[in-house]
Amino acid sequence: MRIVWNSFHGRFSDNPRALWERVADRPGLEHVWLADGDHLAAFPAGVTTVDIDSPAATEALESADLLIANTHTEVEWTKPASTTYVQTWHGTPLKRIHRDVLWAPEGRLDRLDHDVAKWDLLLSPNAVSTPRLRGAFGYTGEVLESGYPRNDLLSSPRAREVGAGIRASLGIPARATVVLYAPTWRDDEAFAEGNPELRLHLDVERFAATLGPDQVLLVRAHNMVTGRSPIATTPGVHDVSYLPDVRDLYCAADVLVTDYSSTMFDFAITGRPIVHYAYDLERFQSSVRGFYFDLLPEAPGPVVRTEDELLAVLGDLDRVEKDVAERYAAFRERYTSLEDGRATDRVLARLGI
């Protein structure tokens, strides 16, 4: 069986990576990864890759028995009748997606619909998300409510080892509190003509000066805008946007700062604090993307609007945890019930590999 893998248009990450890691050494399977040159170094030695933007990607897809992707495969290819296309997707949606979004570049959704039409199996992280995914994509095929394979690590004894490895590789002291800042992307910014630089909306130098050496900041740009927000070289601040997989960063982090990103659903598995830095909440909700539910009553952490509020909250995390404990528990029950460390088992059992 020939399996082609695609994660975030050519990265070694996410649900495809987690599934590949389980079956990489199984006999009778041939693996080909679609790879972006900017992220090629993240692939393990010996892994077969083809440039996702080359004719070789089309050739690989059209010869595949199985395609496993976590987002739209934006390659021109004709799907053979014998090929099974598994779409794992990559997050529990708070933000509206695909046909439900408030705005998208002209023609983009029509183009992506051609990819949706090829899907044979769609994974869902939880029962709440299933109808949202079906409706947004207009998808009527099989859905497997499995949880996400990428999150199995978070329930594994290996999580501590992986987190320690990330900290060591970045030279982070053992005593430090690690803050992972992982905001989502803004469609109007990402698709702006000329791909301009994007403001980070967080003054990293002020962060370091205010919170001191005992708090370390990891900045993780969304895959849609990686490299477009310059980060000032600052002691205690690390740009981790090019590390292969955000799941490893979850293991290293003591607290997550995000906005409307689906990272909140993943990180909630850890039970560690989450802070929502929602500096543009009204604009995002009403004109950029829109939400499936009201964030404010369900958020598993405090929702702050200004940098001053954010720094104050990060300086008093013990109080934050107590204040949101009941809401956090309800959030976990609603959205992470399938994240039990066995999502990979469920998916591979369904695929028979």
Short mmCIF file of C-alpha atoms in Angstrom, two decimals:
data_model
loop_
_atom_site.label_atom_id
_atom_site.label_comp_id
_atom_site.label_asym_id
_atom_site.label_seq_id
_atom_site.Cartn_x
_atom_site.Cartn_y
_atom_site.Cartn_z
CA MET A 1 0.00 0.00 0.00
CA ARG A 2 1.28 3.43 -0.95
CA ILE A 3 0.35 6.18 1.54
CA VAL A 4 0.83 9.86 0.75
CA TRP A 5 0.88 12.30 3.65
CA ASN A 6 0.16 16.03 3.69
CA SER A 7 0.16 18.32 6.72
CA PHE A 8 -0.38 22.08 6.45
CA HIS A 9 0.81 22.18 2.82
CA GLY A 10 4.09 20.40 3.31
CA ARG A 11 5.05 20.20 6.97
CA PHE A 12 5.95 17.22 9.15
CA SER A 13 3.33 17.69 11.82
CA ASP A 14 -0.11 17.27 13.29
CA ASN A 15 -2.49 14.31 12.82
CA PRO A 16 -0.69 12.90 9.77
CA ARG A 17 2.59 12.84 11.70
CA ALA A 18 1.02 11.09 14.69
CA LEU A 19 -0.51 8.42 12.45
CA TRP A 20 2.70 8.00 10.44
CA GLU A 21 4.74 7.52 13.60
CA ARG A 22 2.59 4.53 14.50
CA VAL A 23 2.80 2.80 11.10
CA ALA A 24 6.15 3.98 9.69
CA ASP A 25 7.85 0.62 10.32
CA ARG A 26 4.98 -1.66 9.40
CA PRO A 27 5.77 -4.03 6.53
CA GLY A 28 3.96 -3.66 3.23
CA LEU A 29 3.54 0.12 3.48
CA GLU A 30 5.30 2.72 1.32
CA HIS A 31 5.25 6.31 2.57
CA VAL A 32 5.61 9.57 0.66
CA TRP A 33 5.34 12.98 2.29
CA LEU A 34 4.42 16.15 0.42
CA ALA A 35 6.99 18.69 1.62
CA ASP A 36 7.48 22.44 1.53
CA GLY A 37 11.13 23.37 1.01
CA ASP A 38 11.04 25.87 3.88
CA HIS A 39 10.17 23.03 6.28
CA LEU A 40 12.14 20.20 4.72
CA ALA A 41 14.69 20.11 7.53
CA ALA A 42 11.99 18.99 9.98
CA PHE A 43 11.46 15.66 8.22
CA PRO A 44 13.36 12.69 9.69
CA ALA A 45 16.30 11.29 7.79
CA GLY A 46 15.29 8.56 5.39
CA VAL A 47 11.74 9.76 4.89
CA THR A 48 10.72 9.98 1.22
CA THR A 49 9.50 13.47 0.32
CA VAL A 50 8.43 15.25 -2.84
CA ASP A 51 8.10 19.00 -3.35
CA ILE A 52 4.43 19.82 -2.82
CA ASP A 53 4.58 22.55 -5.45
CA SER A 54 6.14 20.35 -8.14
CA PRO A 55 4.75 17.89 -10.72
CA ALA A 56 6.13 15.12 -8.50
CA ALA A 57 3.38 15.87 -5.98
CA THR A 58 0.72 15.25 -8.62
CA GLU A 59 2.41 12.01 -9.59
CA ALA A 60 2.56 10.87 -5.97
CA LEU A 61 -1.10 11.65 -5.34
CA GLU A 62 -2.30 9.94 -8.49
CA SER A 63 -0.39 6.77 -7.57
CA ALA A 64 -1.53 6.68 -3.93
CA ASP A 65 -3.69 3.99 -2.41
CA LEU A 66 -4.32 6.21 0.59
CA LEU A 67 -3.98 9.96 1.12
CA ILE A 68 -3.97 11.26 4.69
CA ALA A 69 -4.10 15.05 5.02
CA ASN A 70 -4.98 17.49 7.76
CA THR A 71 -6.09 20.33 5.50
CA HIS A 72 -7.02 20.93 1.88
CA THR A 73 -4.53 19.37 -0.52
CA GLU A 74 -3.96 22.32 -2.81
CA VAL A 75 -2.38 20.37 -5.64
CA GLU A 76 -3.88 19.76 -9.07
CA TRP A 77 -4.51 16.03 -9.29
CA THR A 78 -7.12 13.57 -10.50
CA LYS A 79 -8.16 11.13 -7.82
CA PRO A 80 -8.25 7.51 -8.99
CA ALA A 81 -11.28 5.46 -8.00
CA SER A 82 -8.99 3.15 -6.05
CA THR A 83 -7.61 5.91 -3.80
CA THR A 84 -9.02 6.58 -0.34
CA TYR A 85 -8.68 10.16 0.89
CA VAL A 86 -8.79 10.62 4.68
CA GLN A 87 -9.22 14.20 5.84
CA THR A 88 -8.21 14.48 9.49
CA TRP A 89 -8.75 18.26 9.66
CA HIS A 90 -6.83 20.14 12.33
CA GLY A 91 -8.94 21.67 15.04
CA THR A 92 -12.17 21.99 16.98
CA PRO A 93 -13.90 24.96 15.37
CA LEU A 94 -14.71 28.04 17.39
CA LYS A 95 -13.96 30.10 14.30
CA ARG A 96 -16.29 29.61 11.36
CA ILE A 97 -14.71 27.59 8.56
CA HIS A 98 -15.05 27.19 4.82
CA ARG A 99 -18.58 28.08 3.60
CA ASP A 100 -19.52 29.50 6.99
CA VAL A 101 -16.84 32.21 7.05
CA LEU A 102 -17.86 35.85 6.79
CA TRP A 103 -15.24 36.66 4.16
CA ALA A 104 -12.84 34.86 1.84
CA PRO A 105 -10.87 35.88 -1.27
CA GLU A 106 -12.92 35.60 -4.42
CA GLY A 107 -12.86 32.09 -5.87
CA ARG A 108 -10.95 30.51 -2.98
CA LEU A 109 -13.84 28.51 -1.53
CA ASP A 110 -14.96 27.30 -4.96
CA ARG A 111 -11.43 26.04 -5.57
CA LEU A 112 -11.26 24.27 -2.21
CA ASP A 113 -14.62 22.60 -2.84
CA HIS A 114 -12.89 20.50 -5.49
CA ASP A 115 -10.74 19.05 -2.72
CA VAL A 116 -13.70 18.42 -0.40
CA ALA A 117 -15.40 16.45 -3.18
CA LYS A 118 -12.53 13.93 -3.05
CA TRP A 119 -12.80 13.15 0.67
CA ASP A 120 -13.85 9.64 1.66
CA LEU A 121 -13.52 9.90 5.44
CA LEU A 122 -13.48 12.94 7.72
CA LEU A 123 -12.28 12.81 11.31
CA SER A 124 -14.09 14.78 13.99
CA PRO A 125 -12.57 15.63 17.37
CA ASN A 126 -15.88 15.55 19.24
CA ALA A 127 -19.63 15.26 18.80
CA VAL A 128 -20.13 19.04 19.04
CA SER A 129 -17.91 19.61 16.00
CA THR A 130 -19.39 16.96 13.71
CA PRO A 131 -22.43 18.93 12.46
CA ARG A 132 -20.33 22.09 12.14
CA LEU A 133 -17.76 20.33 9.99
CA ARG A 134 -20.43 18.66 7.85
CA GLY A 135 -22.32 21.90 7.33
CA ALA A 136 -19.32 24.10 6.58
CA PHE A 137 -17.88 21.71 4.02
CA GLY A 138 -21.18 20.49 2.62
CA TYR A 139 -19.80 17.03 3.32
CA THR A 140 -22.19 14.07 3.31
CA GLY A 141 -19.69 11.22 3.50
CA GLU A 142 -18.46 9.16 6.43
CA VAL A 143 -17.37 10.92 9.62
CA LEU A 144 -15.40 9.18 12.34
CA GLU A 145 -15.64 10.79 15.77
CA SER A 146 -12.21 9.70 16.94
CA GLY A 147 -10.51 12.56 18.74
CA TYR A 148 -7.27 13.79 17.22
CA PRO A 149 -4.24 11.47 16.91
CA ARG A 150 -1.88 14.41 17.40
CA ASN A 151 -3.24 14.86 20.93
CA ASP A 152 -2.55 11.31 22.09
CA LEU A 153 0.89 12.48 23.22
CA LEU A 154 -0.68 14.85 25.75
CA SER A 155 -2.16 11.90 27.64
CA SER A 156 1.02 9.85 27.39
CA PRO A 157 3.87 9.42 29.90
CA ARG A 158 6.10 10.63 27.06
CA ALA A 159 4.68 14.14 27.33
CA ARG A 160 6.99 15.06 30.20
CA GLU A 161 10.05 13.77 28.31
CA VAL A 162 9.10 15.66 25.15
CA GLY A 163 8.50 18.86 27.08
CA ALA A 164 11.83 18.56 28.86
CA GLY A 165 13.54 18.04 25.51
CA ILE A 166 12.02 21.21 24.06
CA ARG A 167 13.04 23.22 27.13
CA ALA A 168 16.59 21.85 26.99
CA SER A 169 16.94 22.58 23.28
CA LEU A 170 15.96 26.21 23.90
CA GLY A 171 18.10 26.58 27.02
CA ILE A 172 15.14 27.27 29.29
CA PRO A 173 15.89 26.97 33.03
CA ALA A 174 13.99 24.27 34.86
CA ARG A 175 12.48 26.81 37.30
CA ALA A 176 11.03 29.03 34.55
CA THR A 177 7.34 29.34 33.76
CA VAL A 178 6.95 28.81 30.01
CA VAL A 179 4.27 30.90 28.30
CA LEU A 180 3.27 29.71 24.82
CA TYR A 181 1.73 32.48 22.71
CA ALA A 182 -0.13 30.86 19.80
CA PRO A 183 -2.61 33.24 18.16
CA THR A 184 -4.72 32.37 15.14
CA TRP A 185 -4.58 34.16 11.79
CA ARG A 186 -6.74 36.92 10.33
CA ASP A 187 -7.98 36.16 6.82
CA ASP A 188 -7.85 39.75 5.63
CA GLU A 189 -4.25 40.09 6.83
CA ALA A 190 -3.06 36.72 5.50
CA PHE A 191 -4.44 37.37 2.01
CA ALA A 192 -3.45 41.05 1.85
CA GLU A 193 -1.80 41.99 -1.42
CA GLY A 194 1.97 41.77 -1.30
CA ASN A 195 2.15 39.58 1.83
CA PRO A 196 3.07 42.47 4.14
CA GLU A 197 4.64 42.09 7.55
CA LEU A 198 2.07 41.52 10.27
CA ARG A 199 2.16 43.13 13.67
CA LEU A 200 2.50 40.65 16.51
CA HIS A 201 0.26 42.69 18.87
CA LEU A 202 2.47 41.68 21.78
CA ASP A 203 5.48 43.72 22.85
CA VAL A 204 7.95 40.93 23.63
CA GLU A 205 10.50 43.31 25.14
CA ARG A 206 7.88 44.64 27.55
CA PHE A 207 6.85 41.08 28.39
CA ALA A 208 10.43 40.21 29.36
CA ALA A 209 10.96 43.43 31.32
CA THR A 210 7.66 43.16 33.23
CA LEU A 211 7.57 39.47 34.09
CA GLY A 212 11.29 38.94 34.47
CA PRO A 213 13.58 35.95 33.93
CA ASP A 214 11.29 33.48 35.65
CA GLN A 215 8.81 33.63 32.73
CA VAL A 216 9.91 32.60 29.25
CA LEU A 217 7.86 33.38 26.14
CA LEU A 218 7.52 31.03 23.17
CA VAL A 219 5.91 32.69 20.14
CA ARG A 220 4.23 30.36 17.66
CA ALA A 221 2.83 31.98 14.52
CA HIS A 222 -0.08 30.29 12.76
CA ASN A 223 1.00 28.17 9.80
CA MET A 224 -0.84 30.52 7.41
CA VAL A 225 1.38 33.49 8.37
CA THR A 226 4.65 31.92 9.50
CA GLY A 227 7.59 34.27 9.15
CA ARG A 228 5.56 37.43 8.62
CA SER A 229 5.75 38.86 12.15
CA PRO A 230 9.34 39.88 12.96
CA ILE A 231 10.20 39.29 16.62
CA ALA A 232 12.81 41.44 18.32
CA THR A 233 15.78 39.47 19.67
CA THR A 234 15.07 39.49 23.39
CA PRO A 235 16.44 37.34 26.22
CA GLY A 236 13.78 34.91 27.40
CA VAL A 237 11.80 35.13 24.14
CA HIS A 238 11.92 32.42 21.47
CA ASP A 239 10.31 32.32 18.03
CA VAL A 240 9.24 28.68 17.72
CA SER A 241 7.17 29.07 14.56
CA TYR A 242 9.45 26.76 12.58
CA LEU A 243 9.55 23.94 15.10
CA PRO A 244 7.75 21.07 13.39
CA ASP A 245 4.81 20.45 15.69
CA VAL A 246 2.87 22.57 18.16
CA ARG A 247 1.93 19.45 20.15
CA ASP A 248 5.53 19.26 21.41
CA LEU A 249 5.29 22.88 22.54
CA TYR A 250 2.14 22.06 24.52
CA CYS A 251 4.25 19.57 26.47
CA ALA A 252 6.82 22.25 27.29
CA ALA A 253 4.38 25.05 28.18
CA ASP A 254 3.02 25.90 31.61
CA VAL A 255 0.39 28.31 30.26
CA LEU A 256 -1.14 29.01 26.85
CA VAL A 257 -1.94 32.50 25.63
CA THR A 258 -4.13 32.46 22.55
CA ASP A 259 -7.09 34.31 21.12
CA TYR A 260 -9.62 32.29 19.10
CA SER A 261 -7.28 29.52 17.98
CA SER A 262 -8.26 25.88 18.26
CA THR A 263 -5.08 25.44 20.29
CA MET A 264 -7.32 26.14 23.30
CA PHE A 265 -9.14 22.84 22.80
CA ASP A 266 -5.91 20.87 22.53
CA PHE A 267 -4.16 22.55 25.43
CA ALA A 268 -7.19 22.04 27.67
CA ILE A 269 -6.30 18.33 27.69
CA THR A 270 -3.30 19.23 29.86
CA GLY A 271 -5.42 21.02 32.45
CA ARG A 272 -2.93 23.90 32.53
CA PRO A 273 -3.95 27.58 32.47
CA ILE A 274 -5.24 29.23 29.30
CA VAL A 275 -5.51 32.99 28.78
CA HIS A 276 -7.37 34.57 25.84
CA TYR A 277 -5.75 37.74 24.55
CA ALA A 278 -8.69 38.96 22.46
CA TYR A 279 -7.53 42.42 21.41
CA ASP A 280 -9.81 42.45 18.33
CA LEU A 281 -12.73 40.33 19.51
CA GLU A 282 -15.56 42.40 18.04
CA ARG A 283 -13.86 42.87 14.66
CA PHE A 284 -12.95 39.20 14.35
CA GLN A 285 -16.39 38.02 15.39
CA SER A 286 -18.41 40.43 13.25
CA SER A 287 -16.39 40.94 10.07
CA VAL A 288 -13.26 38.78 9.78
CA ARG A 289 -14.37 35.20 10.40
CA GLY A 290 -17.21 34.81 12.87
CA PHE A 291 -17.75 32.22 15.61
CA TYR A 292 -19.88 29.12 16.08
CA PHE A 293 -20.49 29.97 19.73
CA ASP A 294 -20.01 32.88 22.08
CA LEU A 295 -16.48 32.69 23.46
CA LEU A 296 -17.04 34.73 26.60
CA PRO A 297 -19.29 32.37 28.61
CA GLU A 298 -17.45 29.21 27.52
CA ALA A 299 -13.79 30.30 27.48
CA PRO A 300 -11.64 28.04 29.68
CA GLY A 301 -9.62 31.03 30.84
CA PRO A 302 -9.87 34.78 31.35
CA VAL A 303 -10.53 36.90 28.25
CA VAL A 304 -8.40 40.06 28.29
CA ARG A 305 -8.40 42.88 25.77
CA THR A 306 -5.19 44.83 26.45
CA GLU A 307 -1.54 44.05 26.96
CA ASP A 308 -1.74 45.55 30.45
CA GLU A 309 -4.49 43.10 31.38
CA LEU A 310 -2.55 40.21 29.87
CA LEU A 311 0.61 40.96 31.84
CA ALA A 312 -1.40 41.34 35.04
CA VAL A 313 -3.06 37.95 34.54
CA LEU A 314 0.23 36.22 33.76
CA GLY A 315 1.62 37.63 36.97
CA ASP A 316 -1.14 36.01 39.04
CA LEU A 317 -1.78 32.59 37.51
CA ASP A 318 -2.71 30.87 40.76
CA ARG A 319 -5.69 33.16 41.19
CA VAL A 320 -6.65 32.73 37.54
CA GLU A 321 -6.81 28.95 37.88
CA LYS A 322 -9.12 29.20 40.89
CA ASP A 323 -11.40 31.76 39.26
CA VAL A 324 -12.04 29.70 36.10
CA ALA A 325 -11.89 26.16 37.53
CA GLU A 326 -15.58 25.40 37.09
CA ARG A 327 -15.76 26.83 33.56
CA TYR A 328 -12.55 25.03 32.59
CA ALA A 329 -13.94 21.68 33.79
CA ALA A 330 -17.13 22.16 31.76
CA PHE A 331 -15.11 23.08 28.68
CA ARG A 332 -13.00 19.94 28.98
CA GLU A 333 -16.05 17.74 29.43
CA ARG A 334 -17.72 19.21 26.36
CA TYR A 335 -14.78 19.24 23.96
CA THR A 336 -12.10 16.76 25.06
CA SER A 337 -14.00 13.59 25.99
CA LEU A 338 -12.45 11.68 23.07
CA GLU A 339 -8.92 12.91 23.79
CA ASP A 340 -8.05 9.87 25.88
CA GLY A 341 -4.76 8.84 24.25
CA ARG A 342 -6.41 6.31 21.94
CA ALA A 343 -7.46 8.40 18.94
CA THR A 344 -4.70 6.92 16.78
CA ASP A 345 -5.91 3.41 17.64
CA ARG A 346 -9.45 4.28 16.57
CA VAL A 347 -8.36 5.75 13.26
CA LEU A 348 -6.00 2.92 12.33
CA ALA A 349 -8.63 0.34 13.28
CA ARG A 350 -11.09 2.01 10.91
CA LEU A 351 -8.48 2.06 8.12
CA GLY A 352 -7.41 -1.52 8.77
CA ILE A 353 -3.70 -0.76 8.91
#
